[in-house]
XYZ file of C-alpha atoms in Angstrom:
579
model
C 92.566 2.074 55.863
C 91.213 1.892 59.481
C 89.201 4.106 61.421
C 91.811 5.519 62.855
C 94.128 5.531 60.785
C 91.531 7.649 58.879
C 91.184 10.005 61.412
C 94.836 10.277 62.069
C 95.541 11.269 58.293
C 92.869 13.752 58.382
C 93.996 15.255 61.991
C 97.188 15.487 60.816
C 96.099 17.509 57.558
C 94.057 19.898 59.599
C 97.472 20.886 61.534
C 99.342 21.345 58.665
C 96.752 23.447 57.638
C 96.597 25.199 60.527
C 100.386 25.728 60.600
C 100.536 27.085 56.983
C 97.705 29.872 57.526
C 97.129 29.943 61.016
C 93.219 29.544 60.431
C 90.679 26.801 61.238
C 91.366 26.684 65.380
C 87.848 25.823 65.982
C 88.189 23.015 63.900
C 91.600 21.747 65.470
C 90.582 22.022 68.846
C 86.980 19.784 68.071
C 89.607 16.952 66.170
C 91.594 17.103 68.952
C 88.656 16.387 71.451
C 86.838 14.556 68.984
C 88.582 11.239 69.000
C 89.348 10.850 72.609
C 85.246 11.610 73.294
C 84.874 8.908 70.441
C 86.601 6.430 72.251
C 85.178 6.947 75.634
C 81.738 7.247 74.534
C 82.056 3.498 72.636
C 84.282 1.856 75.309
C 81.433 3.311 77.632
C 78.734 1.857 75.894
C 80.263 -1.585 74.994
C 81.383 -1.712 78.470
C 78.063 -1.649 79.698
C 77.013 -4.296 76.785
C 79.130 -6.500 77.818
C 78.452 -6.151 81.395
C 74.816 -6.617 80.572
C 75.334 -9.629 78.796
C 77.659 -11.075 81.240
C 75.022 -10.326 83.406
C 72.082 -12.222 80.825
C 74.528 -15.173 80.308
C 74.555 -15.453 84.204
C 71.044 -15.584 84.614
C 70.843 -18.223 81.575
C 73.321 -20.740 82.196
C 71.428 -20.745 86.198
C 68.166 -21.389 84.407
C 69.933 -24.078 82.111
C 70.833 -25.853 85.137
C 67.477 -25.777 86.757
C 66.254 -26.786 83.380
C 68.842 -30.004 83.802
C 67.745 -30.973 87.194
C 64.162 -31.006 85.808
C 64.490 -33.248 83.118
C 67.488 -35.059 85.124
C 68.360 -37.155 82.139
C 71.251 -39.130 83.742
C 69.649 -40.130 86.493
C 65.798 -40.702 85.698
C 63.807 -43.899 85.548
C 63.270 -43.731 81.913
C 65.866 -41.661 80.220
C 65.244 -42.593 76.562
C 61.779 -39.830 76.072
C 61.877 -38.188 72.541
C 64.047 -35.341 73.359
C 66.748 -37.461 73.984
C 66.386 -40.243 71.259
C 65.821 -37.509 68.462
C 69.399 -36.973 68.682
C 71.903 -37.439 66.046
C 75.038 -39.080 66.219
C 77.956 -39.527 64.081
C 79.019 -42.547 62.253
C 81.831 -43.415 64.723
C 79.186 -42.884 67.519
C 76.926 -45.564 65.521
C 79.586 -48.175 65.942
C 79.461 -47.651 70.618
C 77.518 -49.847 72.474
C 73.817 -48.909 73.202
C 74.492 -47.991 76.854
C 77.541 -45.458 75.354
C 74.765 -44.120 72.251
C 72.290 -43.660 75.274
C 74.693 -41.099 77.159
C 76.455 -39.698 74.044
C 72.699 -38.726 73.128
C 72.211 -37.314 76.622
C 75.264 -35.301 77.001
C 73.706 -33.967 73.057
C 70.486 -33.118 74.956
C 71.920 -31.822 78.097
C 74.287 -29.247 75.471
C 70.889 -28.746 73.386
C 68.976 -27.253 76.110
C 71.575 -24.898 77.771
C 72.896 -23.548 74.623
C 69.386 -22.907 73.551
C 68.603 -21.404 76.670
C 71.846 -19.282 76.762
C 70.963 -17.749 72.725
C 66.807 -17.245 74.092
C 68.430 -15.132 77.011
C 71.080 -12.999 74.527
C 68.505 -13.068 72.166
C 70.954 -14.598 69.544
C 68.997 -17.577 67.349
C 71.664 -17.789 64.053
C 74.983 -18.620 63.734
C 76.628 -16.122 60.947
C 78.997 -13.790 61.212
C 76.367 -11.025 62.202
C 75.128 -13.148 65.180
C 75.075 -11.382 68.293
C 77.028 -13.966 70.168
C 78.206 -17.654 68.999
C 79.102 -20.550 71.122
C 82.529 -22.060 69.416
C 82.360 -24.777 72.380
C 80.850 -27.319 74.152
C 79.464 -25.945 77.910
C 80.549 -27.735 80.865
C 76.796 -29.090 81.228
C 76.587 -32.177 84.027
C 74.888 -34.191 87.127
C 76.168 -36.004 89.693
C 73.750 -37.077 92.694
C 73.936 -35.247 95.405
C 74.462 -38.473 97.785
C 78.442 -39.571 97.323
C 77.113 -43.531 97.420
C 76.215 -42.454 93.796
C 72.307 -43.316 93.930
C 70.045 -40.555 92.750
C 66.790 -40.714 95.200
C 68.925 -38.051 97.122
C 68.580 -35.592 94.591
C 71.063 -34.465 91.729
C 73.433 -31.395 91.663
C 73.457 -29.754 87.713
C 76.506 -27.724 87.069
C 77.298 -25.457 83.943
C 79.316 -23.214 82.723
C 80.855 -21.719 79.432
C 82.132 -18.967 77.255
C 80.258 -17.152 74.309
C 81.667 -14.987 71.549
C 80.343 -11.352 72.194
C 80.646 -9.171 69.031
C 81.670 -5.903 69.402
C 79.448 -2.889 68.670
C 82.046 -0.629 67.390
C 85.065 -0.967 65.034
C 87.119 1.521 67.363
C 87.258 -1.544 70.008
C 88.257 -4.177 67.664
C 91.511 -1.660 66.728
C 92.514 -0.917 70.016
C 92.084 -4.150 72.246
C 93.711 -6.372 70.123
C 94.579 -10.164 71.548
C 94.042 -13.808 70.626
C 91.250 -14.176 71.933
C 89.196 -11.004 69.801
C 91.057 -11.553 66.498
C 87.240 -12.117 64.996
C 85.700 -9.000 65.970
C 84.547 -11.397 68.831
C 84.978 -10.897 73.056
C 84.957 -13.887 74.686
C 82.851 -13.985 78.041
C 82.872 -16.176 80.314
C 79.247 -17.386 82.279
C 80.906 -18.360 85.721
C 79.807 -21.654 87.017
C 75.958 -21.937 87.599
C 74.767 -24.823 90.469
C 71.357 -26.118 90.709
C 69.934 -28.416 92.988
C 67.125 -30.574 93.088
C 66.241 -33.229 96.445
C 65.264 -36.229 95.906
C 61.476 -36.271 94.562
C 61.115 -39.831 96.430
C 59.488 -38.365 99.528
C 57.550 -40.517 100.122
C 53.151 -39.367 100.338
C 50.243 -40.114 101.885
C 46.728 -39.044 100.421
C 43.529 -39.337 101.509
C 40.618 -38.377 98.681
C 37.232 -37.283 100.501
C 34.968 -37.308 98.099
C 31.596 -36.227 96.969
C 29.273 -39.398 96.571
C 25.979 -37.218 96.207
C 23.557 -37.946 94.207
C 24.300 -34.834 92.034
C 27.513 -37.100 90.795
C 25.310 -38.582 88.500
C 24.872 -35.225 86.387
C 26.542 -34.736 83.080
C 29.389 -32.438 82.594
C 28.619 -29.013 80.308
C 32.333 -29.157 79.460
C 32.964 -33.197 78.352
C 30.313 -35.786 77.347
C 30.403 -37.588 80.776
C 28.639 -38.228 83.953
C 30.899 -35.971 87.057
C 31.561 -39.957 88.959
C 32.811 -41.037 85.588
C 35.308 -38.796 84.986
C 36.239 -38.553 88.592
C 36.373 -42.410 88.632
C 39.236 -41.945 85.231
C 41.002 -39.213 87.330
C 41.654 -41.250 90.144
C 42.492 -44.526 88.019
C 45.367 -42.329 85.801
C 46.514 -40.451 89.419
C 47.421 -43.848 91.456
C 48.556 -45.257 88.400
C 51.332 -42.882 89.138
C 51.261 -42.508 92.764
C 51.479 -46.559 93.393
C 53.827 -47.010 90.716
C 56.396 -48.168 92.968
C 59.020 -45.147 91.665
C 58.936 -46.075 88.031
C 56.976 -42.853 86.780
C 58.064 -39.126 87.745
C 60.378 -39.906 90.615
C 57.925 -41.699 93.126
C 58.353 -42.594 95.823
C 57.240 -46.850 96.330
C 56.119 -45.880 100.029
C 53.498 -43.735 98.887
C 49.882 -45.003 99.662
C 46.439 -43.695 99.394
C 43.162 -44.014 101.010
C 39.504 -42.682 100.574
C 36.554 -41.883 101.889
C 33.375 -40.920 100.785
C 30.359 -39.124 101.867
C 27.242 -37.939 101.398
C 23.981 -37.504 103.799
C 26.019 -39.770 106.407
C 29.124 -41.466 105.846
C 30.537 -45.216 107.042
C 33.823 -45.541 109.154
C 36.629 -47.331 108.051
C 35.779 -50.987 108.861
C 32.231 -50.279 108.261
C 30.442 -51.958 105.506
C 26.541 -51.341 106.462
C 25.445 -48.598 108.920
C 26.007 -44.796 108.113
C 26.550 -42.759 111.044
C 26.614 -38.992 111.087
C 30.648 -37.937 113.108
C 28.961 -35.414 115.700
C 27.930 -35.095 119.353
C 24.742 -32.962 120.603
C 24.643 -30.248 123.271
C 24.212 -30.604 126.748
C 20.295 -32.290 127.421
C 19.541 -31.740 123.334
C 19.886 -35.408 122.505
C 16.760 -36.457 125.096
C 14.687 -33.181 124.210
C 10.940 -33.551 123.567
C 10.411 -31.923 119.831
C 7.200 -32.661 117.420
C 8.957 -33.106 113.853
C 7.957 -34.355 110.302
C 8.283 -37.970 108.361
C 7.893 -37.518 104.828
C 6.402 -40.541 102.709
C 7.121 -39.914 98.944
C 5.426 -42.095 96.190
C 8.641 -42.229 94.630
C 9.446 -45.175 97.252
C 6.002 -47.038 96.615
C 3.046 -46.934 98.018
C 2.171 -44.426 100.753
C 0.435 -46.671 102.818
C 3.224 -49.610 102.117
C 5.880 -47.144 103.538
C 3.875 -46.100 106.572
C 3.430 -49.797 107.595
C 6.993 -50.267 107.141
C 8.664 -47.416 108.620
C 6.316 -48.592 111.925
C 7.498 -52.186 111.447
C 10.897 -51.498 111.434
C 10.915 -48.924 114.297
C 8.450 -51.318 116.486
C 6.248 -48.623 116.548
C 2.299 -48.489 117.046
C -0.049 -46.463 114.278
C -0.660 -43.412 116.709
C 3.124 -42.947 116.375
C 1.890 -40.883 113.341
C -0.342 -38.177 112.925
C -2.066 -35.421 111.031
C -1.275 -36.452 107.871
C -1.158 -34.411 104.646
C -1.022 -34.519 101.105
C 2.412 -32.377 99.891
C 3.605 -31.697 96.505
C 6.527 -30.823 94.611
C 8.068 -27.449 94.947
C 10.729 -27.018 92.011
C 11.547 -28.856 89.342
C 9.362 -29.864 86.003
C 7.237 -31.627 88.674
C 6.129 -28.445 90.810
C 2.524 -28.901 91.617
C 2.078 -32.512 91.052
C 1.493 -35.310 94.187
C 4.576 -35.706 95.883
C 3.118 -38.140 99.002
C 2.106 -37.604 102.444
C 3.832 -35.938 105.528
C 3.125 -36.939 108.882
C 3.762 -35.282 112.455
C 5.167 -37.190 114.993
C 6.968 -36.229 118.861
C 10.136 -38.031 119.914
C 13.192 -36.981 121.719
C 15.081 -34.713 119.511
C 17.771 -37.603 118.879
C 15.279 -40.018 117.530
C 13.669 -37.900 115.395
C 16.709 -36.538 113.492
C 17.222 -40.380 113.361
C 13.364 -41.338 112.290
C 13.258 -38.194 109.943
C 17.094 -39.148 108.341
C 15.625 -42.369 107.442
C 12.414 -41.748 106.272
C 12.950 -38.009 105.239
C 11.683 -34.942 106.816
C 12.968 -31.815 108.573
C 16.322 -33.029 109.977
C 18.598 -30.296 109.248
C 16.565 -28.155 111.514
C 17.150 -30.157 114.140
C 19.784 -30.985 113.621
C 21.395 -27.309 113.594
C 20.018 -27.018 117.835
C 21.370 -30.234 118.485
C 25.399 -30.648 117.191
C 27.813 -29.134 119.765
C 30.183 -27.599 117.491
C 33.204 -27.266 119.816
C 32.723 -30.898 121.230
C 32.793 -32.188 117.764
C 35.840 -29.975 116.889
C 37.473 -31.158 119.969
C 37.481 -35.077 119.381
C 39.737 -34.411 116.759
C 42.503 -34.520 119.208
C 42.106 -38.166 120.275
C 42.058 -39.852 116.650
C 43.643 -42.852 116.445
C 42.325 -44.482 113.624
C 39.772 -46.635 116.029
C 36.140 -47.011 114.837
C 34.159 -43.854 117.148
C 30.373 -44.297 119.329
C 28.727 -41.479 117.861
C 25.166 -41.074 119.122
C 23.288 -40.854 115.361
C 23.742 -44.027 113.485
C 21.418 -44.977 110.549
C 20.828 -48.582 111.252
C 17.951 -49.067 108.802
C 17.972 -49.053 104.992
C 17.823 -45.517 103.839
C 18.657 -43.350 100.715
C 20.489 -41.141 103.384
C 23.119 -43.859 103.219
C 25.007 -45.948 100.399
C 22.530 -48.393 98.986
C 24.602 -51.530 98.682
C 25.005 -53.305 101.757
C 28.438 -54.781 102.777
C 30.622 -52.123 101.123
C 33.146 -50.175 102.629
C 32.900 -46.790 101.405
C 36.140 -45.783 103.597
C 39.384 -47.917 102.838
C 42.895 -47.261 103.237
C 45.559 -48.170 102.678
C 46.413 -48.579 98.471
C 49.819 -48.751 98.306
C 52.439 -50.309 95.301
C 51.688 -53.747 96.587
C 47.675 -53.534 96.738
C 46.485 -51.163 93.950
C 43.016 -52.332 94.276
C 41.610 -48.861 94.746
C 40.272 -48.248 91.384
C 38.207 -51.310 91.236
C 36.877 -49.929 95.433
C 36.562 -46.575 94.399
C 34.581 -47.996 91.209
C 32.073 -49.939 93.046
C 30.720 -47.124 95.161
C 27.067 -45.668 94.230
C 26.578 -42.160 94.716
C 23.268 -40.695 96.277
C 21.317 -38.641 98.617
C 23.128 -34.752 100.594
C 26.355 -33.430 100.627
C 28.659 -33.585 103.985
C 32.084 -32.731 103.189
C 32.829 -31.858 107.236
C 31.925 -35.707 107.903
C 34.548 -37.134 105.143
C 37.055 -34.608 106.780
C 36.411 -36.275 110.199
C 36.647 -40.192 109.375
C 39.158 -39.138 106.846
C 41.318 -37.532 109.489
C 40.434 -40.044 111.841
C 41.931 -42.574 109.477
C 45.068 -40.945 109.017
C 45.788 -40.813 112.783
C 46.074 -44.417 113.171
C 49.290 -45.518 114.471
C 51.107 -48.193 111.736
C 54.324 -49.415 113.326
C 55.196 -51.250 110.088
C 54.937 -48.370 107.962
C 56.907 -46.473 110.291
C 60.177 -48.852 109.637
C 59.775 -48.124 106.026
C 60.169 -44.637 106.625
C 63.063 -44.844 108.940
C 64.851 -47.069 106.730
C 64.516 -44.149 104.520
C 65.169 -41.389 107.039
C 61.878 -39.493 106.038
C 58.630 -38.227 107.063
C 55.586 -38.928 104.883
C 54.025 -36.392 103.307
C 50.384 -35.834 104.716
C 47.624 -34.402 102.218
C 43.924 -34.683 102.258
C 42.342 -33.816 98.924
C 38.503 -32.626 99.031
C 36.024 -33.074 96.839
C 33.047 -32.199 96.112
C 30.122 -30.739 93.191
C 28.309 -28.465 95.139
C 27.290 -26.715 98.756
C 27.562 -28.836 101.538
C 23.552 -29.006 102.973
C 24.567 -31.229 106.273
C 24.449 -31.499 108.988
C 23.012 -28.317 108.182
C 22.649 -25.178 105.740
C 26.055 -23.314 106.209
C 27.453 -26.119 108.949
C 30.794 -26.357 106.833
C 31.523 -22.211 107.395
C 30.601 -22.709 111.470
C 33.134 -25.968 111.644
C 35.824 -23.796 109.597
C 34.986 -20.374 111.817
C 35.493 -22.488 115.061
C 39.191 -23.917 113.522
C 38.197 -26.936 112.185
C 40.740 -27.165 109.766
C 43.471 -26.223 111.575
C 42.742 -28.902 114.029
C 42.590 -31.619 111.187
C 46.562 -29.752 110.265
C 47.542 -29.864 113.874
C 46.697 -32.996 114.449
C 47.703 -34.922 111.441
C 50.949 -32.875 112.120
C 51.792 -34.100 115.811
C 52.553 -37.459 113.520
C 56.032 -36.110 112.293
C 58.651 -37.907 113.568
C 60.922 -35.112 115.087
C 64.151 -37.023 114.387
C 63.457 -36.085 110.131
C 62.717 -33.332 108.345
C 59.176 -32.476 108.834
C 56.423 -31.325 106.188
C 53.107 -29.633 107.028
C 49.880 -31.482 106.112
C 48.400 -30.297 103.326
C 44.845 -29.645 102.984
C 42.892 -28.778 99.024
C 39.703 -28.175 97.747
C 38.494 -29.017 94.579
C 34.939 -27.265 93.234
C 33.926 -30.042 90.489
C 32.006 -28.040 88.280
C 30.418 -25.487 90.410
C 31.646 -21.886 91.536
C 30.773 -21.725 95.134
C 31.877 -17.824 94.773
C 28.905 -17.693 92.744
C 26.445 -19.573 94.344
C 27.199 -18.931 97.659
C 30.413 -16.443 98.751
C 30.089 -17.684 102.594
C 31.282 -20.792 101.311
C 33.800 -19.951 98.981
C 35.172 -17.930 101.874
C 34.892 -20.379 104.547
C 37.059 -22.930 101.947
C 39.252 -20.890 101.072
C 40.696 -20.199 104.530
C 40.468 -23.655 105.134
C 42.762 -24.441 102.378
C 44.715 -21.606 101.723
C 46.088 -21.374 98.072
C 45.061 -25.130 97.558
C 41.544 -24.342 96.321
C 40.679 -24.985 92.469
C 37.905 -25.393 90.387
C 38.034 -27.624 87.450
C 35.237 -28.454 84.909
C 36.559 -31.858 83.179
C 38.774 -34.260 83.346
C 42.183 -32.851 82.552
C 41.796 -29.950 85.301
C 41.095 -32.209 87.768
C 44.194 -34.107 86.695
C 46.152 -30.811 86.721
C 44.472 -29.725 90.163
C 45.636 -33.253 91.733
C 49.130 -32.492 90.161
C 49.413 -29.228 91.643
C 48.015 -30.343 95.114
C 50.588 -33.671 95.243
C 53.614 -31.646 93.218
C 53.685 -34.727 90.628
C 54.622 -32.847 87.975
C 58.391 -32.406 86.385
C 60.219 -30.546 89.042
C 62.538 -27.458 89.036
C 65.368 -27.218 91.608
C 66.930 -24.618 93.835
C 70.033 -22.199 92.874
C 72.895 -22.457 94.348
C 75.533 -19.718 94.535
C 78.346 -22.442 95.279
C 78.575 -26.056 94.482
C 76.962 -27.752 97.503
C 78.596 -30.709 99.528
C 77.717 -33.896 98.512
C 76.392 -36.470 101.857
């Protein structure tokens, strides 16, 4: 017997009761409001289930097909990864041809992943009868590309949709809606179609590393059992194996190309292979300024007498140059204490001496700071076009203040599908001596400015702009030109001049993308060692500042920066029209 039919019998003995004796009207009046408040309380409540789940199914079959534009399984350069060949297939769907296996197995994975999705969202992981929903049929679960000539590098349009089986909460329902379709105990609800899109991930990039050649590079990580150039040297080797892969990995684009430069007390220009220079101009009368400054002579180099003779050899100098000359010794270190060499006075014009002292070693950065015109510096940025700059400080003679090995370009660009040789540069390059990020920003910006009229066809073949990004990094504070240079530059708009500039290169006739500048902090916290810094970096960057300690964060930090990794799409209320 039925629920109701149940109550019915036993609503219908109460009257009889009641007509017999006339007693028990308390109890007829609650049966006869019992049922009715019954029924509304449980169509109430399973309305509002099922609304809820229509609702959940919504939000799952548009996070299936966001889920299908990231994979893109029809459409990607290497379909066959282990989610898809994992899947089974009948013994007629042995016998198709391997092309017809390879999408039967597809379509399997493209159903696997929504309906999975759809049960996580309902939160309904069996299939028995007590399930809260079951799925009796395939979804509608498919991409097309969103260009109509039927290639992909467009982007891809996902579309699904599909009913579940929604079991009812109360018997009461199941009595009184009666149809085909809830026979089971079962509602059938419907998703409504769910549209995701996902643009072509071809655009086509342009980096430019800056990175820290100090000589700190040579210290061991705490985290991995490598030197900090090592691993960076891996990093860079497994990131343009992708970038320059000519669109065969992760959707790239074969116009993307990458440069580098390097830095550390000075830094060579692109086309440079022997002279360091420092990127800066002086104040007003500061370059020919009379100062009395110190040259440093450390055993370390040879003899102290050897280097004096040498260093007034290679200057054309006479012996007076240098006087009052003292013993100094080492002021940190497991060496404090102990015979460091001899330091020497000497008077030149300011310019020469930050040259003589850059060379030789001495107090530089002190005179530096009174000499660099900030805002003059700042200001050349504007005229970059890629052409080697004059700058007034240029270390001509062998220094440590410089890259050691002579004819080496320590700035090269560009590495693109057809010249990959970048790894083998990059690999050559010796760190040593200060850090100067704001220098690397300068010739790095300088050589992204440069007009290339061939590379420019490529990208209007493709009707695209190239996407500009400049990666820094470096293992610790910058000390040059100066202590706490790098927060005047960024507190004068330094940055957003590099941005501005490197922006003016958009071609107005595509879509246009903002250049991207990131920070990296290899292995040290400038919040901890110096919040200024940290600051000053973090406004120059905005949210593209990380800190990584080994190899795979600096991987993930250069896949956050560049947006290599798989890609989600966009929802789309409506099915969007295909160009």
């Amino acid at each position: 017997m039925s629920v109701t039919e149940s109550f019915l019998s036993r609503l219908s003995q109460k009257l009889k009761a009641f007509y017999l004796d006339q007693q028990g009207v308390y109890g007829v009046m609650t049966a006869l409001l019992l049922f009715p408040l019954i029924v509304l309380v449980a169509f109430t409540v399973e309305t509002t289930g099922i609304l809820l789940d229509k609702t959940r199914l919504s939000q799952a079959t548009d996070q299936a097909a966001l889920l299908l534009t990231a994979e893109n399984n029809n459409f990607r350069a290497k379909p066959d990864h282990t989610d898809v060949t994992r899947q089974s297939l009948t013994e007629e769907e042995k016998k198709l041809s391997e092309d017809k296996q390879l999408s039967t197995k597809i379509a399997k994975r493209n159903q696997e992943l929504v309906q999975n999705t759809v049960k996580l969202y309902l939160r309904s992981y069996d299939e028995d009868a007590s399930a809260p929903i079951t799925i009796t049929k395939d979804f509608t679960a498919f991409c097309e590309p969103l260009s109509q000539s039927g290639k992909s590098e467009g982007g891809v349009i996902c579309t699904v949709q599909g009913d579940v089986r929604r079991k009812n909460g109360f018997n009461v329902i199941n009595e009184w809606v009666k149809s085909p379709e809830s026979e089971d105990g079962r509602l059938q609800v419907n998703s409504g179609r769910s549209y995701a899109i996902k643009q072509g991930g071809s655009i086509p990039m342009e980096v430019m590393l800056v990175a820290d050649f100090s000589g700190s590079m040579w210290e061991e990580l705490k985290t991995q059992n490598a030197k900090k150039i090592d691993v960076l040297r891996s990093a860079v080797k497994k990131l343009t194996a992708t970038l320059l892969s000519g669109g065969k990995k992760n959707d790239m684009s074969p116009y993307n190309r990458v440069g580098f430069t390097t830095f550390n007390t000075g830094i060579r220009q692109w086309g440079e292979n022997n002279y360091c220079t420092l990127p800066i101009y002086p104040m007003n009368d500061k370059a020919s300024e009379q100062v009395e400054f110190n040259i440093e002579f450390e055993k370390y180099f040879g003899k102290i007498e050897d280097l004096k003779k040498d260093f007034l050899k290679s200057f054309n100098l006479p012996s007076s140059y240098l006087y009052n000359c003292k013993d100094i010794y080492y002021e940190w270190g497991e060496s404090k204490g102990q015979y460091r060499g001899e330091s020497c006075q000497a008077k030149d014009t300011r310019e020469e001496a930050i040259k003589k002292s850059m060379i030789r070693g001495g107090n530089y950065r002190g005179l530096l700071k009174d000499y660099i015109d900030l805002d003059k510096t700042i200001s050349q940025i504007k005229g970059f076009d890629g052409q080697r700059r004059k700058y007034p400080i240029v270390l001509d003679k062998p220094t440590s203040a410089c890259f050691l090995k002579p004819n080496q370009e320590t700035s090269q660009a560009w590495f693109s599908e057809n010249n990959t040789e970048i790894v083998k540069s990059f690999s050559d390059i010796s760190p040593n001596s200060q850090t100067n990020a704001s220098a690397g920003m300068l010739v790095g910006a300088n050589i992204m400015s440069k007009p290339d009229p061939d590379y420019q066809k490529k990208l209007d073949n493709v009707g695209k702009n190239v996407k500009r990004t400049m990666i820094i990094l470096s293992d610790g504070l910058d000390n040059m030109p100066y202590w706490g240079a790098f927060i005047d530059f960024e507190k004068k708009g330094f940055c957003k001049e590099i941005k501005a500039k490197l922006d003016t290169l958009q071609n107005p006739k595509y879509e246009k993308y903002p250049t991207k500048l990131a920070f990296i902090a290899f292995a040290y916290k400038p919040e901890e060692e110096d919040v200024e810094h940290y600051h000053a970096w973090k406004r120059c960057v905005d949210d593209y500042y990380y800190y990584v300690r080994d190899e795979k964060e600096l991987l993930e930090a250069f896949g956050d920066i560049l947006g290599i990794q798989e890609e989600l799409g966009t929802i789309s209320s409506q099915k969007p029209t295909r160009k």
